mmCIF file of C-alpha atoms and ligand atoms in Angstrom:
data_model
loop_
_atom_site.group_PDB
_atom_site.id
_atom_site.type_symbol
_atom_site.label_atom_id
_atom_site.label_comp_id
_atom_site.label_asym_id
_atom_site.label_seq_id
_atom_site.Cartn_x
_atom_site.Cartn_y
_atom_site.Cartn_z
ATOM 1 C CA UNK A 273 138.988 87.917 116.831
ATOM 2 C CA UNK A 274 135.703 89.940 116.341
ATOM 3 C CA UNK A 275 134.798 92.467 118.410
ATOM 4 C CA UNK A 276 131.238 93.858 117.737
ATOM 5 C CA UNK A 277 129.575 96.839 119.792
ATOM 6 C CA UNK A 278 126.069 96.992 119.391
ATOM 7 C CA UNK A 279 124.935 100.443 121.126
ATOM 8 C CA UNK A 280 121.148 100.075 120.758
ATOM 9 C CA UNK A 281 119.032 103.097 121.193
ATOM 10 C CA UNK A 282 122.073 104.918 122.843
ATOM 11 C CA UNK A 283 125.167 107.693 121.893
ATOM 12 C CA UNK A 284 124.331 110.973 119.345
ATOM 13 C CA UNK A 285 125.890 111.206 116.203
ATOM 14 C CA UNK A 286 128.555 112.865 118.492
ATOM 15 C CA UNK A 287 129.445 110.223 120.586
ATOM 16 C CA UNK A 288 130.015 107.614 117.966
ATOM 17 C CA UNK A 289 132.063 110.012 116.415
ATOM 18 C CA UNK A 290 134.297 109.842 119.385
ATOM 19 C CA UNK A 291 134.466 106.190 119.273
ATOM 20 C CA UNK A 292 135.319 106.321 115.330
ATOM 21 C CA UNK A 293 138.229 108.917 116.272
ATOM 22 C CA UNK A 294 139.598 106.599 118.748
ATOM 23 C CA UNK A 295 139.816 103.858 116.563
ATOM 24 C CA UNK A 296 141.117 105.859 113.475
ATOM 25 C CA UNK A 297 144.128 106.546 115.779
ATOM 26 C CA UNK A 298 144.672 103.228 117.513
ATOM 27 C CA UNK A 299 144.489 100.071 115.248
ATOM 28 C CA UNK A 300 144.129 97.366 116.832
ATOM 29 C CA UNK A 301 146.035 94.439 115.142
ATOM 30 C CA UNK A 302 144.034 91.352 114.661
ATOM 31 C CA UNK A 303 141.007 92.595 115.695
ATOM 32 C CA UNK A 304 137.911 92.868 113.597
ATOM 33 C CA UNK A 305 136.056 95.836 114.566
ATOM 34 C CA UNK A 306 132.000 96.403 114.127
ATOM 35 C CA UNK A 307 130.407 98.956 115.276
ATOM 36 C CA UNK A 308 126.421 99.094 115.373
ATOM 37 C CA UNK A 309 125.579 102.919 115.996
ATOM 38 C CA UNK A 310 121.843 104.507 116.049
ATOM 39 C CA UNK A 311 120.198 104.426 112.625
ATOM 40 C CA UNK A 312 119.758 107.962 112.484
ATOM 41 C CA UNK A 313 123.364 108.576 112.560
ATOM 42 C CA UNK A 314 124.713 106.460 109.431
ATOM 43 C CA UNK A 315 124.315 109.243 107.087
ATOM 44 C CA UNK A 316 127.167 111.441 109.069
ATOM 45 C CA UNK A 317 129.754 108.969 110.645
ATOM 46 C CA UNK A 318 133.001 109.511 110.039
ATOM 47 C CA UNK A 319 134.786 107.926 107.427
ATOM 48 C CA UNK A 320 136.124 104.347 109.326
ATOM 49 C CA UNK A 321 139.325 103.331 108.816
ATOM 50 C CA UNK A 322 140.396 100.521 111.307
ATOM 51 C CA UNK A 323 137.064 99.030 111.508
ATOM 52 C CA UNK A 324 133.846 98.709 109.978
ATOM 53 C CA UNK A 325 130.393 100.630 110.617
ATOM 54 C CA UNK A 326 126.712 98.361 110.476
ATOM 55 C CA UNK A 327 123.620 98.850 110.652
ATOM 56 C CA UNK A 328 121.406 97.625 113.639
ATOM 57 C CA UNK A 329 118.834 97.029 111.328
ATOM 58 C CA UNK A 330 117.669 96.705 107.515
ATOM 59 C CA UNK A 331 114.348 96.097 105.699
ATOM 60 C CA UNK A 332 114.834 93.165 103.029
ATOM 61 C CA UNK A 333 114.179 95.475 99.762
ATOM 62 C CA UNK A 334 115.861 98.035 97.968
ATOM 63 C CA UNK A 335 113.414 100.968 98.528
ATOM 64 C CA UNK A 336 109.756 101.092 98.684
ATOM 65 C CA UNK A 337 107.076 101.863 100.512
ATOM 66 C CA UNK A 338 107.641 100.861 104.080
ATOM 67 C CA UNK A 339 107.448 103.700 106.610
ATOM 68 C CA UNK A 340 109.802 103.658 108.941
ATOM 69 C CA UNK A 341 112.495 101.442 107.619
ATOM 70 C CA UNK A 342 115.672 101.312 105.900
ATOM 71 C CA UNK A 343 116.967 99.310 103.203
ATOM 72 C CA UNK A 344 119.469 98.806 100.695
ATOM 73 C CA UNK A 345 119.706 101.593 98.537
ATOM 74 C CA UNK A 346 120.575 104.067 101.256
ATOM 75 C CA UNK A 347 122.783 101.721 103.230
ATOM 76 C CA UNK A 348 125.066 100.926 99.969
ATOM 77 C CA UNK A 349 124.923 104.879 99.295
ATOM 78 C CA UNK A 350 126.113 105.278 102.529
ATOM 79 C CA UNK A 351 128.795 102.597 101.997
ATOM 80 C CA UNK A 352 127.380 100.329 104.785
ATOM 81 C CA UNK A 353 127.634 96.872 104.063
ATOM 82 C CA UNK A 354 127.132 94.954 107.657
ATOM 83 C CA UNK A 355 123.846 94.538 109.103
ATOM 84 C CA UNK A 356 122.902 92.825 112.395
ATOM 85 C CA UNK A 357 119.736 90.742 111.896
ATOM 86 C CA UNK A 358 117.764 88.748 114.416
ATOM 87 C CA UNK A 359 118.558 90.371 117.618
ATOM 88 C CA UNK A 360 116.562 89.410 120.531
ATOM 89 C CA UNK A 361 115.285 92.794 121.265
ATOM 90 C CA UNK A 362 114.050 92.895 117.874
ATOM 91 C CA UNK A 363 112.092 89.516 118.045
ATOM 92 C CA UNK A 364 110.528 90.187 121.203
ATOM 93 C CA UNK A 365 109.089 93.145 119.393
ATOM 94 C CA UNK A 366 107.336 92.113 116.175
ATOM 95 C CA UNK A 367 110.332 90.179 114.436
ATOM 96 C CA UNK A 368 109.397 86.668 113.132
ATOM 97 C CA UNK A 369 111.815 83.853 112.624
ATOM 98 C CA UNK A 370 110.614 83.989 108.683
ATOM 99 C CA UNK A 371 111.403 87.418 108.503
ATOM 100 C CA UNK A 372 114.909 87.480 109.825
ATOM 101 C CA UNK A 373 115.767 84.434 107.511
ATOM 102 C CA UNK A 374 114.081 86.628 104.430
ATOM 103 C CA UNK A 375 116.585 89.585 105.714
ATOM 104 C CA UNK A 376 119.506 87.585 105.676
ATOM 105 C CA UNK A 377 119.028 86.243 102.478
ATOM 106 C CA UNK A 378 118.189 89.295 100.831
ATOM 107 C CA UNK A 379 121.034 90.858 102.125
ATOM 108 C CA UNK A 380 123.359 88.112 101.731
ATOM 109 C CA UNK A 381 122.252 88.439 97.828
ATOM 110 C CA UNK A 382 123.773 92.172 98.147
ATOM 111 C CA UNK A 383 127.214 90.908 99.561
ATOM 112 C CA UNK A 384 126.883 92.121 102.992
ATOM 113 C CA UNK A 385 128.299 90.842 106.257
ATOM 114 C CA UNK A 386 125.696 89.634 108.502
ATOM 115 C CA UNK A 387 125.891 88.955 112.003
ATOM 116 C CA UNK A 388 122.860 87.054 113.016
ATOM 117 C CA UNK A 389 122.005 86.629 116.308
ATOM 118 C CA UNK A 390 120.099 83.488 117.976
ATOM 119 C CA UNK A 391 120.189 82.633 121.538
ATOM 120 C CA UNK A 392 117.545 80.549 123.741
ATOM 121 C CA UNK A 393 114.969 82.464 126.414
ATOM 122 C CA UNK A 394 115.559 80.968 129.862
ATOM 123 C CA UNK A 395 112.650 78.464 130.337
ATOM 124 C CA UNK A 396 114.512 76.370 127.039
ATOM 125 C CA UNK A 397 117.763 76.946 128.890
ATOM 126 C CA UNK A 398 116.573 75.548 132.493
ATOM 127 C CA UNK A 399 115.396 72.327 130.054
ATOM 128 C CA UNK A 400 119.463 71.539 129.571
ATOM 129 C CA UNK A 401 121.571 71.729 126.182
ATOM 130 C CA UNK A 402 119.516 69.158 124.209
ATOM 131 C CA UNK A 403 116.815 71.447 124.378
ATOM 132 C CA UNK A 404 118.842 74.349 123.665
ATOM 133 C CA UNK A 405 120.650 72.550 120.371
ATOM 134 C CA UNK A 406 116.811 72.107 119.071
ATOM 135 C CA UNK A 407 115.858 75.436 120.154
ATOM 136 C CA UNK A 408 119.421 77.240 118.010
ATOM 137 C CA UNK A 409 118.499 74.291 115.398
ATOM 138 C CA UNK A 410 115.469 75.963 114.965
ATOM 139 C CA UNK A 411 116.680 79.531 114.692
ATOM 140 C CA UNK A 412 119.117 78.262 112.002
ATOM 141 C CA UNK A 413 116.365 76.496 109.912
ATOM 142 C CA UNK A 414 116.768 78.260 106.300
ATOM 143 C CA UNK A 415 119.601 80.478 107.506
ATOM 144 C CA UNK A 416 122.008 80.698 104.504
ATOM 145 C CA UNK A 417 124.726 78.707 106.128
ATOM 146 C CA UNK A 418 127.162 78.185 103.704
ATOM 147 C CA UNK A 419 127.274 82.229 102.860
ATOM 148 C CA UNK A 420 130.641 83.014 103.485
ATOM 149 C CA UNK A 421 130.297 86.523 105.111
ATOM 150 C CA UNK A 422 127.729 85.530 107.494
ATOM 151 C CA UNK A 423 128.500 85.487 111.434
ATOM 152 C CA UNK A 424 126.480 83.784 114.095
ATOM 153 C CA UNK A 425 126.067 86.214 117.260
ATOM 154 C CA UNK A 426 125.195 83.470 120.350
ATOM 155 C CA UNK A 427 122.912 85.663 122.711
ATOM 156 C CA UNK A 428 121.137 84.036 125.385
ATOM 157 C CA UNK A 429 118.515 86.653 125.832
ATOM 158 C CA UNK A 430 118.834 85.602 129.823
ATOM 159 C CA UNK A 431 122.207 86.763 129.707
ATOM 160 C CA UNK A 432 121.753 89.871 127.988
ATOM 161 C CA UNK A 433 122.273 93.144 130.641
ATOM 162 C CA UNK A 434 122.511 90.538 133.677
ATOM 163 C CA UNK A 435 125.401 88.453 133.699
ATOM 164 C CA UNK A 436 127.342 86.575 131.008
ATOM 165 C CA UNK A 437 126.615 82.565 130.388
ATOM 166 C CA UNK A 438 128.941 80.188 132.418
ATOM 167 C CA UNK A 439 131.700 79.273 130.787
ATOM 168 C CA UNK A 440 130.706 75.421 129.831
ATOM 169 C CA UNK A 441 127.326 76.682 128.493
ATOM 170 C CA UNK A 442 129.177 79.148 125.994
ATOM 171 C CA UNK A 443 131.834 76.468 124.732
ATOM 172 C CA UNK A 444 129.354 73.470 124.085
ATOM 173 C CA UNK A 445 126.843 76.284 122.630
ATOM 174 C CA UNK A 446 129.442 77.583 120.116
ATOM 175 C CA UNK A 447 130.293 73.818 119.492
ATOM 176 C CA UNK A 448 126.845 72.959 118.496
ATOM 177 C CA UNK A 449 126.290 76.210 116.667
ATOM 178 C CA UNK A 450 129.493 75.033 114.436
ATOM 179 C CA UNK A 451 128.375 71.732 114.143
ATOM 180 C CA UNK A 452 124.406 72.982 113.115
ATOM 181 C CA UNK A 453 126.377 75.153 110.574
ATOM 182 C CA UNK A 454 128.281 72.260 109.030
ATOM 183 C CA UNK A 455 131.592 74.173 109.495
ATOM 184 C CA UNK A 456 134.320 74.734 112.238
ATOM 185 C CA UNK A 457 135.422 77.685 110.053
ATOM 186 C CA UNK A 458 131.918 79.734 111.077
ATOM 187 C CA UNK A 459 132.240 82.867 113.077
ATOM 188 C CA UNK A 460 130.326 82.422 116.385
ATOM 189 C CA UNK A 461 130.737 85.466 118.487
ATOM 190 C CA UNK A 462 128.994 85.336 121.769
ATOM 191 C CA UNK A 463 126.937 88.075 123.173
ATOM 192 C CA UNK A 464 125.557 88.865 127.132
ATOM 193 C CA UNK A 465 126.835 90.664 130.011
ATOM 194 C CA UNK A 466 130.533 90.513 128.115
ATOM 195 C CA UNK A 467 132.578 93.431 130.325
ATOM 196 C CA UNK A 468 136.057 93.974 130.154
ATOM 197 C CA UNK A 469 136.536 92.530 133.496
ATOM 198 C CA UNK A 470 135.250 88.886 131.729
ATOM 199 C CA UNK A 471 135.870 88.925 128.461
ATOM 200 C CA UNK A 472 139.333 87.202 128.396
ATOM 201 C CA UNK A 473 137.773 84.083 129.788
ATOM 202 C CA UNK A 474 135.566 84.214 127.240
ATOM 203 C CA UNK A 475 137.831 84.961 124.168
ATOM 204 C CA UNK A 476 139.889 81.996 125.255
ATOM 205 C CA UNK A 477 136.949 79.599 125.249
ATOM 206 C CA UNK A 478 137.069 76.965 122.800
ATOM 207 C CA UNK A 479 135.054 77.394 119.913
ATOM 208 C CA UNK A 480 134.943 81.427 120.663
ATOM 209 C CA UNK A 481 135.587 83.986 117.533
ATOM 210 C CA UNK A 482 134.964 87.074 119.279
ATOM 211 C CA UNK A 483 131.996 88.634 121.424
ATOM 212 C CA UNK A 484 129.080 91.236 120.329
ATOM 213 C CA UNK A 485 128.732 94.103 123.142
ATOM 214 C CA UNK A 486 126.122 95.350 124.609
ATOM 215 C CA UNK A 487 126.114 97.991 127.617
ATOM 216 C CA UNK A 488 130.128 97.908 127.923
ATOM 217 C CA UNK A 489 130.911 99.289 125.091
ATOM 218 C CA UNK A 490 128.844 102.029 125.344
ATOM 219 C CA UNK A 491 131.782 104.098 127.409
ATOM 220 C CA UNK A 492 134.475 104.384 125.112
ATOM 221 C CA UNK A 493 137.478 103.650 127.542
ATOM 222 C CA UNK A 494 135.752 100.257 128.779
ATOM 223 C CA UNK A 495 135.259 99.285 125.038
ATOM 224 C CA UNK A 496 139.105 100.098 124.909
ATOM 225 C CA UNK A 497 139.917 98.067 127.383
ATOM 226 C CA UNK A 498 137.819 94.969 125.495
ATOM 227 C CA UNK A 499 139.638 95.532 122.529
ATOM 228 C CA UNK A 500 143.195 95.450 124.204
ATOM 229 C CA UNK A 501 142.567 91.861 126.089
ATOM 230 C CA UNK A 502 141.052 90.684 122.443
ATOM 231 C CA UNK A 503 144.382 91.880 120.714
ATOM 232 C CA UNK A 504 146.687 89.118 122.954
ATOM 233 C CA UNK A 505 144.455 86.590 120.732
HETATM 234 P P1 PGA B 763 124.804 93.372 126.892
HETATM 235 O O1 PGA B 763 124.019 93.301 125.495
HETATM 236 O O2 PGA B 763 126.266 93.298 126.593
HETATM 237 O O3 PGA B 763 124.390 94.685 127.497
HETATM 238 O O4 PGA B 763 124.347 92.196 127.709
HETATM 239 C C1 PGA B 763 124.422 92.410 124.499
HETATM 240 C C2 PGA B 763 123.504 92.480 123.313
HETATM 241 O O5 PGA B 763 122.282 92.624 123.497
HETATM 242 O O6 PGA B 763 123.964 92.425 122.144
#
């Protein structure tokens, strides 16, 4: 299982600290661990031993001239080699679907792991699952789906902070996602409203390879308690 905790624009340098502390001292056995922490506070995290630190976000180049951004160079110096690309709250700000697809390619040329993240807004959702297999379909279009360290992240941005897709809706979602990847084998995490009160239901879903957090796993003893129930898998 994957267990990804994205913590947005949340938690100082010392409170991820915290969370890499916990970790260092409790493995959790079969359980692959990302954590997403604020950008500025990659260049001081501690040193990760039972999982894996990424960035929430990465500007396809080396280095350059683009204010305000991040890219390669200083991620590899910093020895982070997982980015999350395509988030919703990203796209709803000035991300295009061209751009996303030129990140993950770019940094799918540099070996990293990606977890890329496509879900459906509600009006495509009310239209039924046809509509929302054209809608992924479409998020997928030039995605580098045979790369083998790339992980799809299945976020309906309706159920992101509210509450968590029904369980149906997440199985035949992950199904199509696999089948729009040409592979079983893909990683298809899904994301929204997952709470450790929920997410074994989820984790034993069909077609389910672990979940990407949101708001839960910004107290460390609730992310805990996620990672426990996804260790019985
Ligand atoms: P949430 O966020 O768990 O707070 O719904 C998930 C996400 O946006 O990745």
């Amino acid at each position: 299982m994957i267990i990804a905790a994205n913590f947005k624009m949340n938690l100082t340098l010392a409170q991820v600290n915290e969370f890499a502390n916990m970790l260092n001292a409790n493995p959790m056995p079969n359980v692959e661990i990302f954590l997403f922490p604020n950008t500025a506070s990659l260049a001081h995290l501690l040193v990760a031993k039972s999982f894996e630190w990424g960035a929430q976000n990465a500007y396809p180049a080396y280095n350059g001239a683009y204010t305000g951004e991040i890219g390669a160079e200083i991620l590899e110096s910093l020895h982070i080699k997982t980015v999350l690309i395509g988030h919703s709250e990203r796209r709803m700000l000035h991300e295009r679907h061209e751009f996303c697809v030129e990140k993950c390619n770019f940094y799918a040329s540099r070996g990293f792991k990606i977890i890329y993240c496509i879900g459906e807004p509600i009006e495509i959702r009310e239209k039924g699952q046809h509509a929302v297999y054209e809608f992924l379909e479409s998020q997928l279009r030039d995605v580098p789906l045979n790369y083998p360290h790339l992980h799809i992240a299945y976020e309906p941005i309706w159920a992101i902070g509210t509450q968590a897709a029904q369980p149906e809706q997440i199985t035949q979602t992950h199904k199509d996602i696999k089948t729009l990847c040409g592979s079983a084998k893909r990683n298809v995490l899904y994301g929204g409203s997952v709470k450790p009160d929920n997410v074994q239901d989820i984790l034993k879903l069909p077609h389910v390879d672990g979940v990407l957090v949101g708001s839960a796993s910004l107290v460390l003893d609730s992310f805990m308690k996620i990672l426990k129930v996804a260790t019985q898998f």
